[in-house]
Amino acid sequence: MTVTPREGARARVVTIHDVAARAGVSPGTVSKAINGRGRLRPETRERVVAVARELGFQPNAAARSLHSGRTYTVGLITTDNIGRFSLPVLLGAEDALGAGQISVFLCDTRGDKIREQHYVRSLLERRIDGLIVTGRRTDPRPPLKLPTPVPVVYALGPSTDPQDISLVPDDAEGARLVVEHLLATGRRRIAHLTGPAHHLAATVRAEHTVRALAEAGAQLSGGRPHHGSWTEAWGRQAALIALHADPAVDAMFCGNDQIARGAADALRESGRLVPQEVALVGYDNWDVMAEASRPTLTTVDMGLTELGRAAALTLMEAIDGEPSQGVRTVPCRLVVRDSTGVPSAAPLRSPAP
C-alpha cells in the first residue's frame, strides 16, 4: 500500500522561502511584510500576508525576538473611556499591526494621569517595541513621561513637543469641504453652530469656515460662530439663536453630529423644512446620529480608522530606525446625505420680519 506523506509522515513545515516563492517576492520582503517592517506597498504587504495565511506559515516568535531584539508587541494607550473617537483609531492601528503579526496591549487611562503612568510602566516592563497614544479630542497634550525610551506616535490628540510625531484629522480641510458643498447647492446664508471656544476642534473648524466663506465673497450668517457645548441640547438652542439672528438663514454647519441632530429638531419644531429651506451639515460621521436623523445627515468623516492605520505604520517605521517629527494631517471626506439636497425651485415662505 502506498502511504502519502500526510498519512505516514509529519507534514513539512512551511518556510519563509515557500511564502516568497508563492508570492513572487524575496524572503526579505516576506520578512518585512510579516513583521510589519520596512516601506512596502500596501498591496504587496497584503499579498504576502494572504499567501502566508494560505500556506499556514507560522513564524517562530521566540526565534524572531531573539534574532531581532524585539518583542513584536505594541502598546495602545487611550484617554477616551467612552471610545467614540479613540475606538476607530485603535481598530485601524490594530488592523495594520495585526497584518504583521504584532501583538497589541490596549490600556484605557480614563483620563487619569496617575493611571496613565501606571500603564506606561507596566507596558515598558513587558518590553514593548513602541506606543500609540490617542484620546477623545484633538487638543494638544503633554508628551508621555517615559523612564525607558521607546518610539511613540500620538494619534488624534497631538503632542505639545514638536520633536514628537503626531497624526491628526485635517479639520481645516473638513470645514472647507462643507462650505464648498453648501455654496455649490446654492446656499448663501450659512450659520455655524459649534462646540466650546476653548476646544481646538471647534476653533479650527470655525476659523476655516469663515475663511472659506470670505474667499467665496460671503460671510457667516449672524456675523459670528455660535459656540456652546457638544450636545443636542445646545444644537436646539443654537439653531433658534441662528434663526433669530438671521431669519433668512438657509444653511447650518454644525461642529458635530450631536449639535446637528439637535438643530434638526429645532428647525422641524420651527416649521423650517430640511433641506428645502435650511440645509444641515454635521461633523464626525457618527452613524448612530447621522443615519438615524430625519432627514439623514450630511457630515464630515474624519477618517479615524485610516488615521489609526497611518499611526501604526509610522510607528513601525520609527521602530525600524526611521523616526519622524512634527504634526501630519490625515484627509477628511464629506459624506453627502439627504439633509443638504438642492433647494426646491418652488417658492418658499417669506422669512419673518
Coordinates of C-alpha atoms in Angstrom, one line a residue, residues 77-80 107-124 131-135 141-147 154:
I77 CA -2.9 54.0 25.3
T78 CA -6.2 55.9 25.2
T79 CA -7.6 58.6 27.4
D80 CA -11.1 58.1 25.9
C107 CA -4.8 50.3 28.1
D108 CA -7.6 52.8 28.9
T109 CA -6.4 55.5 31.3
R110 CA -9.9 57.1 31.7
G111 CA -8.2 60.4 31.5
D112 CA -6.3 59.8 34.8
K113 CA -2.7 60.9 34.7
I114 CA -1.7 58.6 37.6
R115 CA -3.3 55.6 35.8
E116 CA -1.6 56.6 32.6
Q117 CA 1.8 56.5 34.3
H118 CA 1.0 53.1 35.8
Y119 CA 0.1 51.7 32.4
V120 CA 3.3 53.2 30.8
R121 CA 5.4 51.5 33.4
S122 CA 3.5 48.2 33.0
L123 CA 3.9 48.2 29.2
L124 CA 7.6 49.1 29.4
L131 CA 3.5 53.0 21.8
I132 CA 0.5 54.7 20.2
V133 CA -1.3 57.3 22.3
T134 CA -4.8 58.5 21.4
G135 CA -7.8 60.2 23.1
R141 CA -1.5 67.0 25.2
P142 CA 1.8 66.8 27.1
P143 CA 4.1 64.1 25.9
L144 CA 4.4 60.9 27.9
K145 CA 7.0 60.7 30.6
L146 CA 9.0 57.6 29.7
P147 CA 11.5 56.1 32.1
Y154 CA 0.4 60.4 19.0

